[in-house]
Coordinates of C-alpha atoms in Angstrom, one line a residue:
Chain A
X95 CA 173.0 164.0 -15.7
X96 CA 171.9 160.5 -13.4
X97 CA 174.8 161.7 -11.1
X98 CA 174.0 165.2 -10.5
X99 CA 170.0 164.4 -9.8
X100 CA 170.8 161.7 -7.5
X101 CA 173.9 164.1 -5.6
X102 CA 171.4 167.0 -5.6
X103 CA 168.6 164.7 -3.9
X104 CA 171.0 163.5 -1.2
X105 CA 171.5 167.1 -0.4
X106 CA 167.8 167.6 -0.3
X107 CA 167.4 164.7 1.7
X108 CA 169.9 165.9 4.3
X109 CA 168.4 169.4 4.7
X110 CA 165.2 168.1 5.2
X111 CA 166.6 166.0 8.0
X112 CA 168.2 169.1 9.3
X113 CA 165.3 171.4 9.1
X114 CA 162.9 168.5 10.7
X115 CA 165.7 168.6 13.4
X116 CA 165.6 172.4 14.0
X117 CA 161.8 172.5 13.8
X118 CA 161.5 170.0 16.5
X119 CA 164.1 171.8 18.4
X120 CA 161.8 174.8 18.5
X121 CA 159.6 173.1 21.1
X122 CA 162.7 173.5 23.4
X123 CA 163.9 177.2 22.9
X124 CA 162.1 178.4 25.7
X125 CA 163.2 175.8 28.0
X126 CA 160.4 173.3 29.4
X127 CA 157.6 172.8 26.9
X128 CA 155.6 171.4 29.5
X129 CA 155.6 174.8 31.6
X130 CA 154.7 176.3 28.3
X131 CA 151.6 174.4 27.5
X132 CA 150.5 174.5 31.1
X133 CA 151.1 178.3 31.3
X134 CA 154.0 180.3 33.4
X135 CA 151.4 180.5 36.3
X136 CA 150.5 176.9 36.1
X137 CA 150.8 174.4 39.1
X138 CA 153.9 172.2 39.2
X139 CA 151.8 169.0 39.1
X140 CA 150.2 170.1 36.1
X141 CA 153.1 170.4 34.3
X142 CA 154.4 167.2 35.3
X143 CA 151.3 165.4 34.2
X144 CA 151.5 167.3 30.6
X145 CA 155.5 166.2 30.6
X146 CA 154.0 162.6 31.1
X147 CA 151.0 163.0 28.9
X148 CA 153.2 164.3 25.6
X149 CA 156.0 162.0 26.5
X150 CA 158.6 165.2 27.2
X151 CA 160.2 162.9 29.9
X152 CA 161.8 160.9 27.4
X153 CA 165.4 161.4 26.1
X154 CA 165.2 164.2 23.4
X155 CA 166.9 161.8 20.7
X156 CA 163.8 159.2 21.6
X157 CA 161.5 162.3 21.1
X158 CA 163.0 163.4 17.9
X159 CA 163.1 160.1 16.4
X160 CA 159.4 159.3 17.4
X161 CA 157.9 162.7 16.2
X162 CA 160.1 162.4 12.7
X163 CA 159.1 158.9 12.7
X164 CA 155.2 159.5 13.2
X165 CA 155.5 162.4 10.8
X166 CA 156.8 160.1 7.9
X167 CA 153.6 158.4 8.2
X168 CA 151.4 161.3 7.9
X169 CA 150.8 161.8 11.7
X170 CA 152.4 165.8 12.6
X171 CA 151.0 164.8 16.3
X172 CA 147.9 166.9 18.3
X173 CA 147.1 170.4 18.5
X174 CA 146.9 171.0 22.3
X175 CA 144.3 173.3 21.2
X176 CA 142.2 172.1 19.6
X177 CA 143.1 168.6 20.5
X178 CA 142.7 167.2 16.8
X179 CA 145.2 165.8 14.8
X180 CA 147.5 168.7 13.3
X181 CA 147.6 167.5 9.9
X182 CA 143.6 167.8 9.9
X183 CA 143.9 171.7 10.6
X184 CA 146.6 172.2 8.5
X185 CA 144.5 170.3 5.4
X186 CA 141.7 172.6 6.4
X187 CA 144.0 175.5 5.9
X188 CA 146.2 175.0 3.2
X189 CA 144.0 175.7 0.5
X190 CA 143.9 179.3 1.0
X191 CA 147.7 179.7 1.4
X192 CA 148.5 177.8 -1.7
X193 CA 145.8 179.5 -3.9
X194 CA 147.3 182.9 -2.9
X195 CA 150.6 182.0 -3.2
X196 CA 150.4 180.2 -6.8
X197 CA 147.9 183.0 -8.0
X198 CA 150.0 185.5 -6.6
X199 CA 153.4 184.0 -8.4
X200 CA 151.7 183.4 -11.7
X201 CA 150.5 187.3 -11.7
X202 CA 154.2 188.1 -10.5
X203 CA 155.8 186.4 -13.5
X204 CA 153.4 187.4 -16.2
X205 CA 153.9 191.0 -15.2
X206 CA 157.5 190.5 -14.3
X207 CA 159.0 189.0 -17.3
X208 CA 157.6 190.6 -20.4
X209 CA 158.4 194.0 -18.6
X210 CA 161.8 192.6 -17.9
X211 CA 162.5 191.8 -21.7
X212 CA 161.4 195.2 -22.6
X213 CA 163.4 197.1 -20.3
X214 CA 166.2 195.3 -21.6
X215 CA 165.7 195.6 -25.2
X216 CA 165.7 199.3 -24.7
X217 CA 167.9 200.1 -21.5
X218 CA 167.0 203.6 -20.4
X219 CA 164.0 204.0 -22.5
X220 CA 160.8 204.5 -20.6
X221 CA 159.6 201.2 -20.1
X222 CA 163.4 200.7 -18.4
X223 CA 162.2 203.6 -16.2
X224 CA 159.0 202.3 -15.3
X225 CA 160.6 199.1 -14.5
X226 CA 162.9 200.9 -12.4
X227 CA 160.5 202.5 -10.5
X228 CA 158.1 199.9 -9.8
X229 CA 161.1 197.8 -9.0
X230 CA 162.6 200.4 -6.3
X231 CA 159.3 201.2 -4.9
X232 CA 158.2 197.4 -4.6
X233 CA 161.5 196.9 -2.3
X234 CA 161.0 199.7 -0.3
X235 CA 157.0 199.2 0.6
X236 CA 156.6 197.1 3.4
X237 CA 153.6 194.7 2.1
X238 CA 151.7 194.5 5.2
X239 CA 151.4 198.2 5.1
X240 CA 150.6 198.4 1.6
X241 CA 147.7 196.1 2.1
X242 CA 146.2 197.9 4.7
X243 CA 146.3 201.2 2.7
X244 CA 144.8 199.2 -0.4
X245 CA 142.0 198.3 2.5
X246 CA 141.5 201.7 3.1
X247 CA 141.4 203.2 -0.2
X248 CA 139.7 200.2 -2.4
X249 CA 138.0 198.6 0.3
X250 CA 136.6 201.3 2.8
X251 CA 136.6 204.5 0.5
X252 CA 135.6 203.1 -3.0
X253 CA 134.0 200.0 -1.6
X254 CA 135.5 198.1 -4.6
X255 CA 136.3 194.9 -2.8
X256 CA 135.2 193.0 0.6
X257 CA 137.9 194.2 3.1
X258 CA 138.8 190.9 5.0
X259 CA 137.9 186.8 4.3
X260 CA 138.0 184.7 1.3
X261 CA 134.4 183.9 1.3
X262 CA 134.0 185.2 -2.6
X263 CA 136.6 185.3 -4.9
X264 CA 136.8 188.9 -4.8
X265 CA 138.3 188.5 -1.2
X266 CA 141.5 187.2 -3.1
X267 CA 141.9 190.5 -5.5
X268 CA 143.8 192.7 -2.9
X269 CA 145.9 190.3 -1.5
X270 CA 147.0 188.9 -4.8
X271 CA 147.9 192.5 -5.9
X272 CA 149.9 193.2 -2.7
X273 CA 151.9 189.8 -3.0
X274 CA 152.8 189.8 -6.4
X275 CA 153.8 193.7 -6.2
X276 CA 156.2 192.2 -3.6
X277 CA 157.8 189.3 -5.8
X278 CA 158.2 191.6 -9.4
X279 CA 160.8 193.4 -8.3
X280 CA 163.2 190.4 -8.2
X281 CA 162.1 188.3 -10.8
X282 CA 162.2 191.6 -13.0
X283 CA 165.5 192.6 -12.5
X284 CA 166.7 189.1 -13.0
X285 CA 164.9 188.7 -16.3
X286 CA 165.9 192.3 -17.3
X287 CA 169.8 191.6 -16.4
X288 CA 169.3 188.0 -18.3
X289 CA 168.2 189.7 -21.1
X290 CA 170.9 191.9 -21.5
X291 CA 173.7 189.4 -20.9
X292 CA 171.9 187.5 -24.0
X293 CA 171.3 190.0 -26.0
X294 CA 175.0 190.9 -26.3
X295 CA 175.9 187.4 -27.2
X296 CA 177.4 186.5 -30.7
X297 CA 174.7 183.7 -31.6
X298 CA 171.7 186.7 -31.0
X299 CA 173.7 188.9 -33.3
X300 CA 174.3 186.4 -35.5
X301 CA 170.7 185.8 -35.4
X302 CA 170.1 189.6 -35.7
X303 CA 172.5 189.5 -38.6
X304 CA 170.8 186.9 -40.7
X305 CA 167.5 188.8 -40.4
X306 CA 165.4 187.0 -38.1
X307 CA 162.1 189.3 -36.9
X308 CA 163.1 190.6 -33.3
X309 CA 160.5 188.7 -31.9
X310 CA 161.7 185.3 -33.1
X311 CA 165.2 186.2 -32.1
X312 CA 163.8 186.8 -28.8
X313 CA 161.3 184.0 -28.4
X314 CA 163.7 181.2 -30.0
X315 CA 167.0 182.4 -29.1
X316 CA 167.6 184.9 -26.4
X317 CA 164.7 184.2 -23.9
X318 CA 165.5 180.5 -23.7
X319 CA 168.7 181.3 -22.1
X320 CA 167.6 184.4 -20.3
X321 CA 165.1 182.3 -18.3
X322 CA 168.2 180.0 -16.9
X323 CA 168.5 182.0 -13.9
X324 CA 164.7 182.8 -13.6
X325 CA 164.2 179.2 -13.3
X326 CA 166.0 179.0 -10.0
X327 CA 164.8 182.6 -8.5
X328 CA 161.0 181.4 -9.2
X329 CA 161.7 178.6 -6.6
X330 CA 162.6 180.7 -4.3
X331 CA 160.3 183.4 -4.9
X332 CA 157.0 181.0 -4.5
X333 CA 158.5 179.8 -1.5
X334 CA 159.0 182.8 -0.2
X335 CA 155.3 184.0 -1.1
X336 CA 154.2 180.7 0.6
X337 CA 155.8 181.2 3.8
X338 CA 155.7 185.1 3.5
X339 CA 152.0 185.3 3.2
X340 CA 151.6 184.9 7.2
X341 CA 151.6 188.7 7.2
X342 CA 149.3 189.1 4.5
X343 CA 146.9 186.8 6.0
X344 CA 146.7 188.5 9.0
X345 CA 146.2 191.8 7.3
X346 CA 143.3 190.6 5.3
X347 CA 142.3 188.0 7.6
X348 CA 142.4 185.0 5.5
X349 CA 142.4 181.9 7.3
X350 CA 145.4 180.4 5.7
X351 CA 148.6 178.7 7.0
X352 CA 150.3 181.6 8.1
X353 CA 147.5 183.1 10.0
X354 CA 147.3 179.5 11.5
X355 CA 150.9 179.7 12.6
X356 CA 150.2 183.0 14.3
X357 CA 147.3 182.2 16.0
X358 CA 148.8 178.9 17.1
X359 CA 152.1 180.9 18.5
X360 CA 149.8 183.3 20.7
X361 CA 148.0 180.2 22.1
X362 CA 151.2 178.1 22.8
X363 CA 149.9 175.5 20.1
X364 CA 153.7 174.4 19.4
X365 CA 152.7 171.2 17.4
X366 CA 150.9 173.2 14.8
X367 CA 153.3 175.6 14.6
X368 CA 156.4 172.9 14.3
X369 CA 154.7 171.3 11.6
X370 CA 153.8 174.4 9.5
X371 CA 157.8 175.4 9.8
X372 CA 158.4 171.9 8.5
X373 CA 155.8 171.8 5.7
X374 CA 157.0 175.0 4.6
X375 CA 160.5 174.1 4.4
X376 CA 160.1 170.9 2.7
X377 CA 158.1 172.9 0.1
X378 CA 161.0 175.2 -0.2
X379 CA 163.5 172.4 -0.6
X380 CA 161.3 170.5 -3.0
X381 CA 160.8 173.7 -5.0
X382 CA 164.3 174.4 -5.3
X383 CA 165.6 171.0 -6.1
X384 CA 163.2 170.7 -9.1
X385 CA 164.6 174.0 -10.5
X386 CA 167.8 172.8 -10.1
X387 CA 167.2 169.8 -11.7
X388 CA 165.2 171.8 -14.3
X389 CA 168.2 174.0 -14.9
X390 CA 170.2 170.8 -15.5
X391 CA 167.6 169.7 -18.1
X392 CA 167.6 172.8 -20.1
X393 CA 171.3 174.1 -19.5
X394 CA 173.5 170.9 -20.2
X395 CA 176.9 172.9 -19.0
X396 CA 175.5 172.9 -15.4
X397 CA 175.2 168.8 -15.2
X398 CA 179.1 168.4 -15.1
X399 CA 179.8 170.7 -12.0
X400 CA 178.7 170.1 -8.5
Chain B
X86 CA 182.2 217.3 8.6
X87 CA 181.3 214.3 6.4
X88 CA 183.0 215.9 3.4
X89 CA 186.4 215.8 5.0
X90 CA 186.3 212.2 6.5
X91 CA 184.8 210.8 3.0
X92 CA 187.4 213.0 0.6
X93 CA 190.3 211.2 3.2
X94 CA 189.2 207.7 2.7
X95 CA 188.7 207.5 -0.9
X96 CA 188.8 210.2 -2.8
X97 CA 187.3 208.3 -6.0
X98 CA 184.4 207.1 -4.1
X99 CA 182.7 210.4 -3.4
X100 CA 183.8 212.3 -6.6
X101 CA 182.0 209.5 -8.4
X102 CA 179.3 209.6 -5.5
X103 CA 178.7 213.5 -6.6
X104 CA 177.6 212.2 -10.4
X105 CA 175.2 209.2 -8.9
X106 CA 172.0 210.8 -8.1
X107 CA 170.4 207.9 -6.5
X108 CA 173.1 207.4 -4.2
X109 CA 173.3 211.5 -3.4
X110 CA 169.4 211.4 -2.6
X111 CA 169.4 208.0 -0.5
X112 CA 172.6 209.3 1.5
X113 CA 171.3 212.4 2.4
X114 CA 167.8 211.0 3.4
X115 CA 169.6 208.4 5.5
X116 CA 171.5 211.1 7.1
X117 CA 168.7 213.3 8.0
X118 CA 166.9 210.2 9.9
X119 CA 169.9 209.1 11.3
X120 CA 170.2 212.8 12.7
X121 CA 166.9 212.4 13.4
X122 CA 167.2 209.5 15.7
X123 CA 170.2 210.3 17.4
X124 CA 168.7 214.0 18.3
X125 CA 165.4 212.5 19.2
X126 CA 165.4 213.6 22.9
X127 CA 166.4 217.2 22.0
X128 CA 163.8 217.7 18.9
X129 CA 160.9 215.4 20.0
X130 CA 158.3 217.9 21.4
X131 CA 157.0 215.3 24.0
X132 CA 157.6 212.5 26.0
X133 CA 156.7 209.8 23.1
X134 CA 155.1 207.2 26.0
X135 CA 153.3 210.0 28.3
X136 CA 149.8 209.3 27.9
X137 CA 146.7 212.0 27.8
X138 CA 143.6 210.6 27.9
X139 CA 141.8 213.8 27.5
X140 CA 143.4 214.3 24.2
X141 CA 143.3 211.0 22.3
X142 CA 143.2 210.9 18.5
X143 CA 143.7 214.4 17.8
X144 CA 144.0 214.6 14.1
X145 CA 147.3 215.9 12.4
X146 CA 147.7 219.4 11.4
X147 CA 145.9 219.1 7.8
X148 CA 142.7 218.6 9.7
X149 CA 140.5 221.3 11.1
X150 CA 140.4 219.7 14.4
X151 CA 144.1 219.9 14.9
X152 CA 145.7 222.1 17.9
X153 CA 149.4 223.3 17.7
X154 CA 150.9 221.1 20.3
X155 CA 150.1 218.1 18.4
X156 CA 151.4 218.5 15.1
X157 CA 151.0 215.3 13.7
X158 CA 148.1 214.6 16.3
X159 CA 147.5 211.9 18.9
X160 CA 147.0 208.4 19.3
X161 CA 144.5 206.4 20.8
X162 CA 145.7 206.8 24.0
X163 CA 146.4 210.5 23.8
X164 CA 150.5 210.3 23.1
X165 CA 152.0 213.0 20.9
X166 CA 152.6 211.0 17.2
X167 CA 155.0 213.2 16.0
X168 CA 157.3 212.2 19.1
X169 CA 156.4 208.7 18.8
X170 CA 157.6 209.2 14.7
X171 CA 161.0 210.9 15.9
X172 CA 161.7 208.0 18.5
X173 CA 160.3 205.1 16.2
X174 CA 163.4 206.2 13.7
X175 CA 165.7 205.0 16.6
X176 CA 164.1 201.6 17.2
X177 CA 164.3 200.9 13.0
X178 CA 167.7 202.0 13.2
X179 CA 168.9 200.3 16.4
X180 CA 167.3 196.9 15.5
X181 CA 168.7 197.6 12.1
X182 CA 172.1 198.1 13.3
X183 CA 172.2 195.6 16.0
X184 CA 171.2 192.8 14.0
X185 CA 173.6 193.3 11.6
X186 CA 176.6 193.4 13.7
X187 CA 175.5 190.0 15.0
X188 CA 174.5 188.6 11.1
X189 CA 177.1 190.2 9.8
X190 CA 179.6 188.6 12.0
X191 CA 178.7 185.3 11.7
X192 CA 178.2 185.7 8.1
X193 CA 181.4 187.4 7.2
X194 CA 183.4 184.7 9.3
X195 CA 181.4 181.9 8.0
X196 CA 182.3 182.9 4.6
X197 CA 185.5 183.9 4.9
X198 CA 186.5 180.3 6.2
X199 CA 184.4 178.7 3.5
X200 CA 185.7 180.3 1.0
X201 CA 189.2 180.9 2.0
X202 CA 189.7 177.2 2.9
X203 CA 187.2 175.2 0.4
X204 CA 187.1 171.3 0.6
X205 CA 184.9 169.7 3.2
X206 CA 184.8 173.0 5.3
X207 CA 183.3 174.6 2.6
X208 CA 181.0 171.8 2.0
X209 CA 179.7 172.0 5.6
X210 CA 179.5 176.0 5.7
X211 CA 177.7 175.8 2.3
X212 CA 175.2 173.2 3.6
X213 CA 174.2 175.4 6.4
X214 CA 173.6 178.5 4.4
X215 CA 171.3 175.9 2.2
X216 CA 169.4 174.9 5.1
X217 CA 169.0 178.6 6.7
X218 CA 167.5 179.6 3.3
X219 CA 165.0 176.9 3.3
X220 CA 163.7 177.8 6.8
X221 CA 160.5 180.2 6.5
X222 CA 162.0 183.2 7.9
X223 CA 159.3 184.9 8.9
X224 CA 157.8 182.1 11.0
X225 CA 160.5 181.4 12.7
X226 CA 161.7 184.5 13.7
X227 CA 157.8 184.8 15.1
X228 CA 158.2 181.5 16.8
X229 CA 161.7 182.2 18.3
X230 CA 160.8 185.7 19.5
X231 CA 157.4 184.2 20.9
X232 CA 158.9 181.4 23.0
X233 CA 162.3 183.4 23.9
X234 CA 160.0 186.0 25.5
X235 CA 159.3 189.0 23.1
X236 CA 162.0 191.9 24.0
X237 CA 164.3 194.1 22.0
X238 CA 167.1 192.1 23.0
X239 CA 165.6 188.7 22.2
X240 CA 164.7 190.3 18.7
X241 CA 168.1 191.5 18.0
X242 CA 169.4 188.1 18.7
X243 CA 167.0 186.2 16.8
X244 CA 167.2 188.2 13.7
X245 CA 170.5 188.2 14.2
X246 CA 171.1 184.4 14.3
X247 CA 168.7 183.8 11.8
X248 CA 169.9 186.7 8.5
X249 CA 173.9 185.8 8.4
X250 CA 172.9 184.2 5.0
X251 CA 173.5 186.9 2.1
X252 CA 176.7 188.0 4.3
X253 CA 177.9 184.4 4.3
X254 CA 177.2 183.8 0.4
X255 CA 178.7 187.3 -0.8
X256 CA 182.2 186.8 1.6
X257 CA 182.5 183.3 0.3
X258 CA 182.3 184.2 -3.4
X259 CA 185.0 186.9 -2.7
X260 CA 187.1 185.0 -0.6
X261 CA 187.3 182.6 -3.3
X262 CA 188.3 184.8 -5.8
X263 CA 190.7 186.4 -3.7
X264 CA 192.4 183.4 -2.1
X265 CA 194.5 182.8 -5.3
X266 CA 195.9 186.5 -6.2
X267 CA 199.5 186.6 -6.1
X268 CA 199.5 188.9 -2.9
X269 CA 198.0 186.6 -1.0
X270 CA 200.2 183.5 -2.6
X271 CA 203.2 186.0 -1.4
X272 CA 201.8 186.4 2.0
X273 CA 201.6 182.7 2.5
X274 CA 204.8 182.3 1.0
X275 CA 206.5 184.5 3.7
X276 CA 204.7 182.7 6.3
X277 CA 201.9 184.7 7.4
X278 CA 199.4 183.5 9.7
X279 CA 196.1 182.3 8.5
X280 CA 194.3 184.8 10.9
X281 CA 196.2 187.8 9.6
X282 CA 195.4 186.8 6.1
X283 CA 191.9 186.2 6.4
X284 CA 191.1 189.2 8.8
X285 CA 193.7 191.8 7.7
X286 CA 194.4 191.1 4.1
X287 CA 191.2 189.7 2.6
X288 CA 188.7 191.0 5.0
X289 CA 189.5 194.6 3.9
X290 CA 189.8 194.1 0.2
X291 CA 186.0 193.3 0.1
X292 CA 185.0 196.6 2.1
X293 CA 182.9 197.3 -0.8
X294 CA 181.2 194.1 -1.2
X295 CA 180.3 194.2 2.4
X296 CA 179.0 197.8 2.4
X297 CA 176.6 196.7 -0.4
X298 CA 175.4 193.9 1.5
X299 CA 175.1 195.8 4.6
X300 CA 172.6 198.0 2.9
X301 CA 170.6 195.3 1.6
X302 CA 170.4 193.7 5.2
X303 CA 169.6 196.5 7.0
X304 CA 166.8 197.5 4.9
X305 CA 165.4 194.1 5.0
X306 CA 165.9 193.9 9.0
X307 CA 164.0 197.3 8.9
X308 CA 161.0 195.8 7.2
X309 CA 161.1 192.4 9.5
X310 CA 161.2 194.3 12.5
X311 CA 158.0 196.4 11.3
X312 CA 156.3 193.2 10.0
X313 CA 157.2 191.3 13.8
X314 CA 156.0 194.3 15.5
X315 CA 153.2 194.4 13.3
X316 CA 152.0 191.3 14.3
X317 CA 152.2 191.7 18.0
X318 CA 155.5 189.6 18.3
X319 CA 158.4 192.2 17.7
X320 CA 158.8 195.4 19.6
X321 CA 156.7 195.7 23.0
X322 CA 154.4 198.5 23.8
X323 CA 154.9 201.2 24.8
X324 CA 158.1 201.1 22.7
X325 CA 157.4 203.4 19.4
X326 CA 158.2 201.1 16.7
X327 CA 156.5 202.1 13.8
X328 CA 155.4 198.9 12.8
X329 CA 153.9 198.3 16.2
X330 CA 152.2 202.1 15.4
X331 CA 150.9 200.6 12.3
X332 CA 149.1 197.7 14.2
X333 CA 147.7 200.0 16.9
X334 CA 146.5 202.3 14.5
X335 CA 144.5 199.3 13.0
X336 CA 141.6 199.7 15.0
X337 CA 140.9 203.1 13.9
X338 CA 141.6 202.4 10.2
X339 CA 138.1 203.7 9.4
X340 CA 138.1 207.1 10.6
X341 CA 141.6 208.1 11.5
X342 CA 143.9 206.1 8.3
X343 CA 147.0 208.8 8.8
X344 CA 147.3 206.6 12.2
X345 CA 148.6 204.1 9.7
X346 CA 149.6 205.9 7.1
X347 CA 152.4 208.2 8.7
X348 CA 154.5 205.2 10.0
X349 CA 154.1 203.3 7.1
X350 CA 155.2 206.4 5.1
X351 CA 158.7 206.8 7.5
X352 CA 159.3 203.2 6.9
X353 CA 159.0 203.5 3.0
X354 CA 161.1 206.5 3.2
X355 CA 163.8 204.8 5.5
X356 CA 164.0 201.6 3.5
X357 CA 164.2 203.9 0.0
X358 CA 166.9 206.0 1.3
X359 CA 169.1 202.5 2.4
X360 CA 168.2 200.7 -0.7
X361 CA 169.1 204.0 -2.9
X362 CA 172.3 204.3 -1.1
X363 CA 172.9 200.8 -1.4
X364 CA 172.5 200.6 -4.8
X365 CA 174.2 203.9 -6.0
X366 CA 177.1 202.3 -3.5
X367 CA 177.2 198.9 -5.9
X368 CA 177.1 201.1 -8.9
X369 CA 180.0 203.2 -7.8
X370 CA 182.5 200.7 -5.8
X371 CA 181.3 197.6 -7.8
X372 CA 182.3 196.2 -11.0
X373 CA 180.0 197.3 -13.7
X374 CA 176.4 196.6 -12.9
X375 CA 174.4 194.1 -15.4

């Protein structure tokens, strides 16, 4: 168990390092970051001054080590646009994204798991068909478009909810619905297929044969094993919700990390973009690593393998 | 015409497809959209980027103020909406196809090599997959397109370089299971070259699996392109992309919601078609579905 966890943590650490190098390298995709900051029409002297001021004239490795070193101490650099520490701006905006991501994830889970279980209990029954329709439509509808249509119908026509911003909790209603609708299909599919597999096993049939009521068969025996794949997928989905909320935040004018990243990109404020990419990637790595460890705790069979 | 083709390639698949409503509906719908995209210059009533500022924001045919020359109305610059919708199919499908060519080549090659050779090569490639998965894809794509200069070529290259993971994961698993099959062992014994085994023997054997991934990924790419174009960092104006049209229609969302309803519905329809077709193919060609 301990060796599994340490091996998993080592991989996670390596991924973190690679990801940090990648988001650092992003600064150099366009060629010369100094010119990107000065603007393509900027004077050569300005670019040169920026180069020296930001340390772009040093070797890449030194710049990277410097960046990652200060990142470790909680310093992600200065925003070029606001001229305040990146961590400060991100700290102000992270709350909205985290709230939106976690609530949407919980809503998706609360709907997807019972629906998946019910669908698995009676394949081809009406619940199963309903679940299929939800899954198929959920995967085909672009979430930003669903958001806009929801604004038109519920915000403009009926006026039930505010059409933008998150000053009140009502502002979260539509974004949460839209984001969770995006996450439901996969969560439901994996619950359903996991349940169907488990329901066909000998121990579930034995439990049924000894006369255990169905709800106990499900809660005590079947669900525990069916949720194993759900744990890994949950980590992936939560990570995707947090990083995918960029489009939804822009649709609903929510001042979260995604919108911040988008605005920063439009004004070439690269340190902010780098930091957000780094934070979201690290969050994903932490989530999936935790899920793997949790899975190993829940299922002893996984501990032996690599 | 397609009857003949498919019958000769795989008779059993075609027969099973007739029994699979989803695949049939999805396939037909997809074929229609592909035809529309291919024939766009012939069937589009107007030039999709020709502006006519005297006829701005004409409503579609179900409104009283509509005019017969512009069946689906005109946008804020007086461009014919139907023509833009028709040409938009080209952009969606074109980007979908272009990206798949790049990402498929990368992913399939990596997956094949990792699955077949195993050992440290597999470790390295698996690590690359894990790393790729942990990147926030929309954000990285946005940043790369913004920095690389927004153009159709940049968009396709960036998405192609980012979206190879599913191809790699699936081909890797398939190559692992094929590696120890008797016919591959036999080929190795008679001294067939690695390249031949990998690309002429193992690869053709995963056709069906790859086709399913292609459909999943095309749908994925189409949605991503729309989202990036919607955020203003994908397809550049005046090219008619459905995502871009939704973004352009957003300013008039209060009075003319059809401006976003139409291209959005087209997107849904296309993605639905691709998904239904892909799911159907998985049922038909793959092992029993869970």
